[in-house]
Amino acid sequence: MTMALVQNNTLDLIGNTPLVLLKGPSEAAGCEIWGKCEFANPGASVKDRAALWIIRDAEARGELKPGGTVVEGTAGNTGIGIALVANARGYKTVIVMPDNQSKEKMDTLRALGAELVLVPPTKFADPAHFVHTSRRLAEETEGAVWANQFDNVANRKAHIESTAPEIWQQLEGRIDGFTCAAGTGGTIAGVGLGLKAFDENVRIALTDPHGAALYSYYATGELKSEGTSVAEGIGQGRITANLEGAPIDTQFRISDEEGLEWVARLLREEGLCLGLSSGINVAGAVELGKQLVAEGRQDVRVATILCDTGFRYLSTLYNPEWLRAKSLPVFPWLA
Ligand code: PMP
C-alpha cells in the first residue's frame, strides 16, 4: 500500500492513516486482525475526522463564517480535534466540560487555544449538564455553531466518506469483518455503512464496554447496562442520531481487564502505546475473527480502530496508583 506523504494543507493530514497487521491478536484469533492507526492523526485520535467533517458541514451550510466560534460539550478527543481544525480555519473554540475531568485534558485544551468553561458534573436530564450548557452557549454567542457530535450526522459521514473507503482500499477489497466500540457511534455506524456499500457481506460487530447499554440493545432490543468501565470516549446509553440505522450484525461485551490485557501486549510485544478503547476494540476484533473462522470461512480478515494514543493516559492507565485505586491490574513492568 502506498500513500500520499506530501500535502499542501495541514487539514489534509487528517485521515489517510496507516493500517497495520497486529501479530498477537492475529495469532489469538487464527486469522488476520488489522488495526487502523487513528492515533496518527494530528490530534492523535479518531475524532479529528469528525471535527473536520462537522466544521466543513457548518461552513457549507453557511452557519459558520470567518471569525466564527465552534462550541462543543466534550472533555476529550473531540475537543482537541475541534480546537486544531478551528485554528487552521480561523475560528475560535469554546469547550464546555465537567470540572471533575483530568487536569491533563484541561491543560491540553488550553494549550491548543480553546476557551474552557467548567461546569459541575450532573445528570444528563439536568439543564446544567455540560452538553446542554454548550448548546445554550452556542445559541447565545454571536457567530457560533454547536458541534453536537452525538446527533450531528456529519460525524458519521466522516467515516462513510473517509475511514471506510480507506480500509477497503488498504485491504484491496477483501475484508470479512469490522468492529469497534461506540461513544457517539459515528465510527461504528459510518464505517459499517461505508463498508456495506462496498460489500454487504462484511460482518459489522459492535464491541461494547461494560456499563454501556448498546450490547443489550442490539442483542435484545432493550437499552440496559451492566457493570462499569473506566474506558474514556466509549460507552453509550442511548441511540444517538449517528447510531440510527447502523448496520450492526452482531455484538460483543468486553471487560476493562480484557482490554487492558491487549493494551499491555500491544505495547510490550508490538511497540504500540494505545488507550483503553483501542484495547477493547482489539479484544472485540479477536472475538469476531474467531467467530468467522469457526464458521469455516477461509483467509479471514478483520479490521478495527486504534482510536487514540496512550500518551493521553499517563496519569491513569499507565499510573500504578490510579489502576490500584480502581482495582484494575497494574502493567507488570510498572508494578
Ligand atoms: N475511543 C476514544 C478514545 C474516543 O475518544 C472516542 C470518541 N468518543 C471513541 C473511541 C468512539 O468514537 P465514536 O464517538 O465515533 O463512537
mmCIF file of C-alpha atoms and ligand atoms in Angstrom:
data_model
loop_
_atom_site.group_PDB
_atom_site.id
_atom_site.type_symbol
_atom_site.label_atom_id
_atom_site.label_comp_id
_atom_site.label_asym_id
_atom_site.label_seq_id
_atom_site.Cartn_x
_atom_site.Cartn_y
_atom_site.Cartn_z
ATOM 1 C CA MET A 1 0.000 0.000 0.000
ATOM 2 C CA THR A 2 1.362 3.408 -0.913
ATOM 3 C CA MET A 3 0.011 6.654 0.419
ATOM 4 C CA ALA A 4 0.394 10.338 -0.279
ATOM 5 C CA LEU A 5 3.067 11.676 2.036
ATOM 6 C CA VAL A 6 3.042 15.222 0.700
ATOM 7 C CA GLN A 7 0.127 17.543 1.488
ATOM 8 C CA ASN A 8 -0.420 21.181 0.597
ATOM 9 C CA ASN A 9 -2.674 21.849 3.568
ATOM 10 C CA THR A 10 -2.340 20.793 7.209
ATOM 11 C CA LEU A 11 -6.002 19.735 7.315
ATOM 12 C CA ASP A 12 -5.202 17.130 4.660
ATOM 13 C CA LEU A 13 -3.078 15.433 7.326
ATOM 14 C CA ILE A 14 -6.342 14.240 8.871
ATOM 15 C CA GLY A 15 -7.211 10.721 7.728
ATOM 16 C CA ASN A 16 -5.243 8.530 5.314
ATOM 17 C CA THR A 17 -3.922 6.788 8.402
ATOM 18 C CA PRO A 18 -1.920 3.557 8.063
ATOM 19 C CA LEU A 19 -3.487 0.140 8.567
ATOM 20 C CA VAL A 20 -1.267 -2.315 10.425
ATOM 21 C CA LEU A 21 -1.388 -6.093 10.805
ATOM 22 C CA LEU A 22 -1.446 -6.921 14.523
ATOM 23 C CA LYS A 23 0.624 -10.018 15.207
ATOM 24 C CA GLY A 24 -0.541 -11.107 18.677
ATOM 25 C CA PRO A 25 -4.258 -10.540 18.009
ATOM 26 C CA SER A 26 -3.967 -12.341 14.644
ATOM 27 C CA GLU A 27 -2.380 -15.362 16.345
ATOM 28 C CA ALA A 28 -5.047 -15.348 19.069
ATOM 29 C CA ALA A 29 -7.889 -15.198 16.528
ATOM 30 C CA GLY A 30 -6.402 -17.584 13.952
ATOM 31 C CA CYS A 31 -6.872 -15.011 11.186
ATOM 32 C CA GLU A 32 -5.679 -11.551 10.156
ATOM 33 C CA ILE A 33 -6.524 -8.719 12.567
ATOM 34 C CA TRP A 34 -5.774 -5.250 11.194
ATOM 35 C CA GLY A 35 -5.653 -2.002 13.183
ATOM 36 C CA LYS A 36 -6.455 1.415 11.694
ATOM 37 C CA CYS A 37 -3.892 3.787 13.218
ATOM 38 C CA GLU A 38 -6.105 6.726 14.185
ATOM 39 C CA PHE A 39 -3.523 7.857 16.753
ATOM 40 C CA ALA A 40 -1.568 9.028 13.687
ATOM 41 C CA ASN A 41 -3.973 11.934 13.107
ATOM 42 C CA PRO A 42 -2.680 15.420 14.067
ATOM 43 C CA GLY A 43 -4.787 15.451 17.251
ATOM 44 C CA ALA A 44 -3.715 11.858 17.956
ATOM 45 C CA SER A 45 -7.224 10.413 17.791
ATOM 46 C CA VAL A 46 -10.027 9.206 15.540
ATOM 47 C CA LYS A 47 -12.046 12.321 16.458
ATOM 48 C CA ASP A 48 -10.060 14.625 14.171
ATOM 49 C CA ARG A 49 -12.120 13.211 11.305
ATOM 50 C CA ALA A 50 -15.443 14.049 12.976
ATOM 51 C CA ALA A 51 -14.167 17.524 13.896
ATOM 52 C CA LEU A 52 -13.149 18.240 10.293
ATOM 53 C CA TRP A 53 -16.410 16.990 8.787
ATOM 54 C CA ILE A 54 -18.567 18.820 11.369
ATOM 55 C CA ILE A 55 -16.757 22.113 10.756
ATOM 56 C CA ARG A 56 -16.803 21.746 6.949
ATOM 57 C CA ASP A 57 -20.520 20.897 7.102
ATOM 58 C CA ALA A 58 -21.249 24.015 9.179
ATOM 59 C CA GLU A 59 -19.282 26.080 6.640
ATOM 60 C CA ALA A 60 -21.117 24.520 3.695
ATOM 61 C CA ARG A 61 -24.497 25.258 5.313
ATOM 62 C CA GLY A 62 -23.393 28.871 5.744
ATOM 63 C CA GLU A 63 -23.682 28.693 9.544
ATOM 64 C CA LEU A 64 -20.000 29.121 10.264
ATOM 65 C CA LYS A 65 -18.442 32.277 8.842
ATOM 66 C CA PRO A 66 -14.895 33.695 9.004
ATOM 67 C CA GLY A 67 -14.048 34.654 12.582
ATOM 68 C CA GLY A 68 -16.853 32.482 13.975
ATOM 69 C CA THR A 69 -16.798 30.226 17.011
ATOM 70 C CA VAL A 70 -17.233 26.465 17.404
ATOM 71 C CA VAL A 71 -18.763 25.399 20.726
ATOM 72 C CA GLU A 72 -18.856 21.832 21.979
ATOM 73 C CA GLY A 73 -19.513 19.979 25.193
ATOM 74 C CA THR A 74 -16.749 17.391 25.498
ATOM 75 C CA ALA A 75 -13.840 16.665 27.709
ATOM 76 C CA GLY A 76 -11.787 14.674 25.338
ATOM 77 C CA ASN A 77 -10.605 13.918 21.895
ATOM 78 C CA THR A 78 -13.394 15.743 20.065
ATOM 79 C CA GLY A 79 -12.449 18.989 21.781
ATOM 80 C CA ILE A 80 -8.819 18.520 20.781
ATOM 81 C CA GLY A 81 -9.791 17.794 17.161
ATOM 82 C CA ILE A 82 -12.130 20.797 17.034
ATOM 83 C CA ALA A 83 -9.517 23.124 18.514
ATOM 84 C CA LEU A 84 -6.935 22.104 15.894
ATOM 85 C CA VAL A 85 -9.304 22.278 12.921
ATOM 86 C CA ALA A 86 -10.791 25.571 14.157
ATOM 87 C CA ASN A 87 -7.296 27.071 14.478
ATOM 88 C CA ALA A 88 -6.476 26.019 10.924
ATOM 89 C CA ARG A 89 -9.723 27.566 9.623
ATOM 90 C CA GLY A 90 -9.575 30.765 11.690
ATOM 91 C CA TYR A 91 -12.327 30.054 14.216
ATOM 92 C CA LYS A 92 -12.427 30.328 17.996
ATOM 93 C CA THR A 93 -13.131 27.213 20.078
ATOM 94 C CA VAL A 94 -15.170 27.086 23.267
ATOM 95 C CA ILE A 95 -15.248 23.782 25.122
ATOM 96 C CA VAL A 96 -17.633 23.133 27.990
ATOM 97 C CA MET A 97 -16.539 20.339 30.297
ATOM 98 C CA PRO A 98 -17.394 18.953 33.727
ATOM 99 C CA ASP A 99 -14.930 20.162 36.360
ATOM 100 C CA ASN A 100 -14.094 16.620 37.527
ATOM 101 C CA GLN A 101 -12.116 15.792 34.389
ATOM 102 C CA SER A 102 -8.368 15.237 34.451
ATOM 103 C CA LYS A 103 -6.066 18.219 34.668
ATOM 104 C CA GLU A 104 -4.190 16.818 31.647
ATOM 105 C CA LYS A 105 -7.229 17.277 29.452
ATOM 106 C CA MET A 106 -7.898 20.807 30.671
ATOM 107 C CA ASP A 107 -4.226 21.702 30.147
ATOM 108 C CA THR A 108 -4.212 20.200 26.652
ATOM 109 C CA LEU A 109 -7.314 22.079 25.533
ATOM 110 C CA ARG A 110 -5.996 25.358 26.960
ATOM 111 C CA ALA A 111 -2.616 24.731 25.324
ATOM 112 C CA LEU A 112 -4.327 24.431 21.948
ATOM 113 C CA GLY A 113 -6.020 27.788 22.477
ATOM 114 C CA ALA A 114 -9.530 26.645 23.344
ATOM 115 C CA GLU A 115 -11.563 28.636 25.859
ATOM 116 C CA LEU A 116 -12.628 26.294 28.666
ATOM 117 C CA VAL A 117 -15.911 26.639 30.502
ATOM 118 C CA LEU A 118 -16.044 24.364 33.558
ATOM 119 C CA VAL A 119 -19.390 23.263 34.992
ATOM 120 C CA PRO A 120 -20.188 20.957 37.931
ATOM 121 C CA PRO A 121 -20.865 17.351 36.881
ATOM 122 C CA THR A 122 -24.566 16.465 36.845
ATOM 123 C CA LYS A 123 -27.002 14.053 35.204
ATOM 124 C CA PHE A 124 -27.965 14.407 31.528
ATOM 125 C CA ALA A 125 -31.576 15.333 32.404
ATOM 126 C CA ASP A 126 -30.299 18.417 34.289
ATOM 127 C CA PRO A 127 -30.309 21.550 32.067
ATOM 128 C CA ALA A 128 -26.954 22.428 33.702
ATOM 129 C CA HIS A 129 -25.325 19.321 32.164
ATOM 130 C CA PHE A 130 -22.262 20.215 30.081
ATOM 131 C CA VAL A 131 -23.894 19.105 26.809
ATOM 132 C CA HIS A 132 -26.943 21.357 27.337
ATOM 133 C CA THR A 133 -24.748 24.173 28.614
ATOM 134 C CA SER A 134 -22.687 24.016 25.432
ATOM 135 C CA ARG A 135 -25.809 24.162 23.258
ATOM 136 C CA ARG A 136 -27.140 27.218 25.118
ATOM 137 C CA LEU A 137 -23.755 28.907 24.948
ATOM 138 C CA ALA A 138 -23.653 28.365 21.186
ATOM 139 C CA GLU A 139 -27.179 29.826 20.854
ATOM 140 C CA GLU A 140 -26.240 32.874 22.934
ATOM 141 C CA THR A 141 -22.905 33.568 21.205
ATOM 142 C CA GLU A 142 -22.868 35.693 18.071
ATOM 143 C CA GLY A 143 -21.453 33.794 15.097
ATOM 144 C CA ALA A 144 -21.200 30.500 16.983
ATOM 145 C CA VAL A 145 -22.182 26.983 15.963
ATOM 146 C CA TRP A 146 -22.774 23.982 18.220
ATOM 147 C CA ALA A 147 -20.812 20.953 17.016
ATOM 148 C CA ASN A 148 -23.289 18.498 18.623
ATOM 149 C CA GLN A 149 -21.155 15.421 17.861
ATOM 150 C CA PHE A 150 -23.694 12.911 19.222
ATOM 151 C CA ASP A 151 -26.592 13.878 16.981
ATOM 152 C CA ASN A 152 -24.885 15.682 14.134
ATOM 153 C CA VAL A 153 -24.546 13.059 11.389
ATOM 154 C CA ALA A 154 -21.687 14.966 9.740
ATOM 155 C CA ASN A 155 -19.770 12.946 12.354
ATOM 156 C CA ARG A 156 -20.579 9.552 10.866
ATOM 157 C CA LYS A 157 -20.333 10.948 7.347
ATOM 158 C CA ALA A 158 -16.606 11.408 8.031
ATOM 159 C CA HIS A 159 -16.314 7.639 8.404
ATOM 160 C CA ILE A 160 -18.603 6.810 5.471
ATOM 161 C CA GLU A 161 -16.554 9.070 3.208
ATOM 162 C CA SER A 162 -13.029 8.587 4.566
ATOM 163 C CA THR A 163 -12.392 5.769 7.075
ATOM 164 C CA ALA A 164 -14.422 3.067 5.284
ATOM 165 C CA PRO A 165 -13.036 3.662 1.754
ATOM 166 C CA GLU A 166 -9.503 3.841 3.170
ATOM 167 C CA ILE A 167 -9.883 0.443 4.909
ATOM 168 C CA TRP A 168 -11.462 -1.031 1.766
ATOM 169 C CA GLN A 169 -8.601 0.185 -0.419
ATOM 170 C CA GLN A 170 -5.889 -0.738 2.078
ATOM 171 C CA LEU A 171 -7.227 -4.334 2.200
ATOM 172 C CA GLU A 172 -7.701 -4.347 -1.584
ATOM 173 C CA GLY A 173 -11.405 -5.077 -1.270
ATOM 174 C CA ARG A 174 -11.032 -8.229 0.776
ATOM 175 C CA ILE A 175 -12.418 -7.861 4.304
ATOM 176 C CA ASP A 176 -14.729 -10.183 6.261
ATOM 177 C CA GLY A 177 -15.470 -8.216 9.390
ATOM 178 C CA PHE A 178 -15.163 -4.873 11.150
ATOM 179 C CA THR A 179 -15.742 -3.999 14.786
ATOM 180 C CA CYS A 180 -15.291 -1.124 17.229
ATOM 181 C CA ALA A 181 -16.896 0.380 20.305
ATOM 182 C CA ALA A 182 -19.256 3.367 20.279
ATOM 183 C CA GLY A 183 -19.053 6.713 22.008
ATOM 184 C CA THR A 184 -21.151 8.896 19.729
ATOM 185 C CA GLY A 185 -21.457 5.866 17.420
ATOM 186 C CA GLY A 186 -20.103 7.851 14.491
ATOM 187 C CA THR A 187 -17.235 5.443 13.826
ATOM 188 C CA ILE A 188 -19.116 2.124 14.019
ATOM 189 C CA ALA A 189 -22.139 3.416 12.091
ATOM 190 C CA GLY A 190 -20.108 5.282 9.480
ATOM 191 C CA VAL A 191 -17.525 2.581 8.822
ATOM 192 C CA GLY A 192 -20.313 -0.035 8.912
ATOM 193 C CA LEU A 193 -22.432 1.809 6.343
ATOM 194 C CA GLY A 194 -19.383 2.606 4.222
ATOM 195 C CA LEU A 195 -18.060 -0.969 4.120
ATOM 196 C CA LYS A 196 -21.522 -2.449 3.493
ATOM 197 C CA ALA A 197 -21.827 -0.163 0.473
ATOM 198 C CA PHE A 198 -18.760 -1.931 -0.990
ATOM 199 C CA ASP A 199 -19.766 -5.432 0.139
ATOM 200 C CA GLU A 200 -22.910 -6.164 2.114
ATOM 201 C CA ASN A 201 -21.382 -9.422 3.416
ATOM 202 C CA VAL A 202 -18.824 -7.637 5.585
ATOM 203 C CA ARG A 203 -19.917 -8.502 9.128
ATOM 204 C CA ILE A 204 -20.223 -5.425 11.339
ATOM 205 C CA ALA A 205 -19.945 -6.063 15.072
ATOM 206 C CA LEU A 206 -20.433 -3.626 17.919
ATOM 207 C CA THR A 207 -17.869 -4.080 20.691
ATOM 208 C CA ASP A 208 -19.366 -2.638 23.872
ATOM 209 C CA PRO A 209 -17.591 -1.888 27.154
ATOM 210 C CA HIS A 210 -19.245 -2.763 30.450
ATOM 211 C CA GLY A 211 -21.537 -0.030 31.763
ATOM 212 C CA ALA A 212 -22.939 0.765 28.294
ATOM 213 C CA ALA A 213 -26.421 -0.104 27.043
ATOM 214 C CA LEU A 214 -25.788 -0.942 23.380
ATOM 215 C CA TYR A 215 -24.742 -4.599 23.704
ATOM 216 C CA SER A 216 -28.106 -5.322 25.277
ATOM 217 C CA TYR A 217 -29.913 -3.130 22.715
ATOM 218 C CA TYR A 218 -28.515 -4.994 19.702
ATOM 219 C CA ALA A 219 -28.897 -8.398 21.415
ATOM 220 C CA THR A 220 -32.436 -7.997 22.803
ATOM 221 C CA GLY A 221 -33.835 -4.624 21.725
ATOM 222 C CA GLU A 222 -33.652 -3.246 25.262
ATOM 223 C CA LEU A 223 -31.294 -0.441 26.326
ATOM 224 C CA LYS A 224 -29.846 -1.888 29.510
ATOM 225 C CA SER A 225 -26.385 -1.582 31.057
ATOM 226 C CA GLU A 226 -24.391 -3.948 33.233
ATOM 227 C CA GLY A 227 -21.179 -3.325 35.171
ATOM 228 C CA THR A 228 -18.816 -0.374 34.781
ATOM 229 C CA SER A 229 -15.793 0.699 32.752
ATOM 230 C CA VAL A 230 -13.033 3.274 33.115
ATOM 231 C CA ALA A 231 -12.564 3.466 29.324
ATOM 232 C CA GLU A 232 -12.805 7.070 28.117
ATOM 233 C CA GLY A 233 -14.663 8.094 24.971
ATOM 234 C CA ILE A 234 -16.805 4.957 24.694
ATOM 235 C CA GLY A 235 -19.941 3.628 26.345
ATOM 236 C CA GLN A 236 -23.323 4.902 25.195
ATOM 237 C CA GLY A 237 -26.742 4.648 26.838
ATOM 238 C CA ARG A 238 -29.000 5.770 24.002
ATOM 239 C CA ILE A 239 -29.458 5.533 20.235
ATOM 240 C CA THR A 240 -27.885 8.762 19.046
ATOM 241 C CA ALA A 241 -28.719 10.143 15.603
ATOM 242 C CA ASN A 242 -25.334 8.817 14.481
ATOM 243 C CA LEU A 243 -26.325 5.291 15.587
ATOM 244 C CA GLU A 244 -29.720 5.327 13.885
ATOM 245 C CA GLY A 245 -29.752 2.709 11.126
ATOM 246 C CA ALA A 246 -26.247 1.465 11.934
ATOM 247 C CA PRO A 247 -25.885 -1.936 10.239
ATOM 248 C CA ILE A 248 -24.893 -3.953 13.337
ATOM 249 C CA ASP A 249 -24.896 -7.714 12.605
ATOM 250 C CA THR A 250 -23.577 -8.945 15.938
ATOM 251 C CA GLN A 251 -22.208 -7.673 19.258
ATOM 252 C CA PHE A 252 -19.611 -8.441 21.921
ATOM 253 C CA ARG A 253 -19.235 -7.209 25.500
ATOM 254 C CA ILE A 254 -15.633 -6.708 26.597
ATOM 255 C CA SER A 255 -14.357 -6.017 30.127
ATOM 256 C CA ASP A 256 -11.708 -3.434 31.047
ATOM 257 C CA GLU A 257 -9.436 -6.305 32.158
ATOM 258 C CA GLU A 258 -9.597 -7.902 28.674
ATOM 259 C CA GLY A 259 -8.991 -4.524 27.036
ATOM 260 C CA LEU A 260 -6.061 -3.754 29.346
ATOM 261 C CA GLU A 261 -4.516 -7.130 28.549
ATOM 262 C CA TRP A 262 -4.366 -6.144 24.861
ATOM 263 C CA VAL A 263 -3.130 -2.635 25.694
ATOM 264 C CA ALA A 264 -0.283 -4.278 27.632
ATOM 265 C CA ARG A 265 0.514 -6.878 24.967
ATOM 266 C CA LEU A 266 0.418 -4.422 22.069
ATOM 267 C CA LEU A 267 2.806 -2.148 23.950
ATOM 268 C CA ARG A 268 5.249 -4.820 25.123
ATOM 269 C CA GLU A 269 5.170 -7.130 22.116
ATOM 270 C CA GLU A 270 4.453 -4.794 19.209
ATOM 271 C CA GLY A 271 5.581 -1.351 20.372
ATOM 272 C CA LEU A 272 2.204 0.414 20.178
ATOM 273 C CA CYS A 273 1.164 2.715 23.040
ATOM 274 C CA LEU A 274 -2.631 2.986 22.989
ATOM 275 C CA GLY A 275 -5.631 4.000 25.089
ATOM 276 C CA LEU A 276 -8.109 1.546 26.591
ATOM 277 C CA SER A 277 -10.789 1.899 23.920
ATOM 278 C CA SER A 278 -8.233 0.540 21.417
ATOM 279 C CA GLY A 279 -7.566 -2.456 23.677
ATOM 280 C CA ILE A 280 -11.299 -3.120 23.969
ATOM 281 C CA ASN A 281 -11.650 -2.834 20.186
ATOM 282 C CA VAL A 282 -8.821 -5.319 19.622
ATOM 283 C CA ALA A 283 -10.396 -7.783 22.089
ATOM 284 C CA GLY A 284 -13.651 -7.461 20.119
ATOM 285 C CA ALA A 285 -11.825 -7.962 16.823
ATOM 286 C CA VAL A 286 -10.275 -11.189 18.147
ATOM 287 C CA GLU A 287 -13.782 -12.402 19.114
ATOM 288 C CA LEU A 288 -15.154 -11.502 15.691
ATOM 289 C CA GLY A 289 -12.228 -13.207 13.953
ATOM 290 C CA LYS A 290 -12.744 -16.388 15.976
ATOM 291 C CA GLN A 291 -16.462 -16.350 15.151
ATOM 292 C CA LEU A 292 -15.818 -16.052 11.406
ATOM 293 C CA VAL A 293 -13.111 -18.756 11.490
ATOM 294 C CA ALA A 294 -15.420 -21.107 13.443
ATOM 295 C CA GLU A 295 -17.970 -20.770 10.634
ATOM 296 C CA GLY A 296 -15.430 -22.273 8.236
ATOM 297 C CA ARG A 297 -14.545 -19.077 6.376
ATOM 298 C CA GLN A 298 -11.078 -19.154 4.801
ATOM 299 C CA ASP A 299 -8.398 -16.429 4.953
ATOM 300 C CA VAL A 300 -10.471 -14.323 7.316
ATOM 301 C CA ARG A 301 -9.616 -10.637 7.653
ATOM 302 C CA VAL A 302 -10.990 -8.378 10.389
ATOM 303 C CA ALA A 303 -10.285 -4.668 10.894
ATOM 304 C CA THR A 304 -10.707 -2.461 13.943
ATOM 305 C CA ILE A 305 -9.838 1.035 15.149
ATOM 306 C CA LEU A 306 -6.790 2.031 17.219
ATOM 307 C CA CYS A 307 -8.596 5.130 18.490
ATOM 308 C CA ASP A 308 -6.004 7.236 20.280
ATOM 309 C CA THR A 309 -2.513 7.415 21.754
ATOM 310 C CA GLY A 310 -1.712 6.048 25.191
ATOM 311 C CA PHE A 311 0.331 9.183 25.882
ATOM 312 C CA ARG A 312 -3.019 10.809 26.684
ATOM 313 C CA TYR A 313 -3.433 8.487 29.697
ATOM 314 C CA LEU A 314 -0.095 8.649 31.529
ATOM 315 C CA SER A 315 -1.794 9.711 34.770
ATOM 316 C CA THR A 316 -4.431 6.978 34.533
ATOM 317 C CA LEU A 317 -3.868 3.750 32.560
ATOM 318 C CA TYR A 318 -0.090 3.999 32.865
ATOM 319 C CA ASN A 319 -0.143 5.042 36.542
ATOM 320 C CA PRO A 320 0.010 2.118 39.025
ATOM 321 C CA GLU A 321 -1.624 4.095 41.852
ATOM 322 C CA TRP A 322 -4.583 5.044 39.697
ATOM 323 C CA LEU A 323 -5.029 1.473 38.478
ATOM 324 C CA ARG A 324 -4.823 0.065 42.024
ATOM 325 C CA ALA A 325 -7.413 2.583 43.229
ATOM 326 C CA LYS A 326 -9.737 1.283 40.502
ATOM 327 C CA SER A 327 -8.943 -2.363 41.428
ATOM 328 C CA LEU A 328 -7.504 -2.910 37.947
ATOM 329 C CA PRO A 329 -4.369 -4.919 37.166
ATOM 330 C CA VAL A 330 -1.136 -2.904 37.008
ATOM 331 C CA PHE A 331 1.112 -3.498 33.968
ATOM 332 C CA PRO A 332 3.878 -5.836 35.221
ATOM 333 C CA TRP A 333 6.701 -3.515 34.185
ATOM 334 C CA LEU A 334 5.159 -0.690 36.276
ATOM 335 C CA ALA A 335 4.230 -2.747 39.340
HETATM 336 N N1 PMP B 1 -12.215 5.938 21.650
HETATM 337 C C1 PMP B 1 -11.880 7.178 22.111
HETATM 338 C C2 PMP B 1 -10.630 7.335 22.911
HETATM 339 C C3 PMP B 1 -12.720 8.275 21.831
HETATM 340 O O1 PMP B 1 -12.397 9.491 22.306
HETATM 341 C C4 PMP B 1 -13.898 8.063 21.088
HETATM 342 C C5 PMP B 1 -14.784 9.248 20.798
HETATM 343 N N2 PMP B 1 -15.839 9.441 21.710
HETATM 344 C C6 PMP B 1 -14.222 6.772 20.668
HETATM 345 C C7 PMP B 1 -13.332 5.738 20.942
HETATM 346 C C8 PMP B 1 -15.509 6.426 19.967
HETATM 347 O O2 PMP B 1 -15.730 7.053 18.760
HETATM 348 P P1 PMP B 1 -17.188 7.472 18.286
HETATM 349 O O3 PMP B 1 -17.564 8.726 19.020
HETATM 350 O O4 PMP B 1 -17.053 7.674 16.829
HETATM 351 O O5 PMP B 1 -18.162 6.374 18.612
#
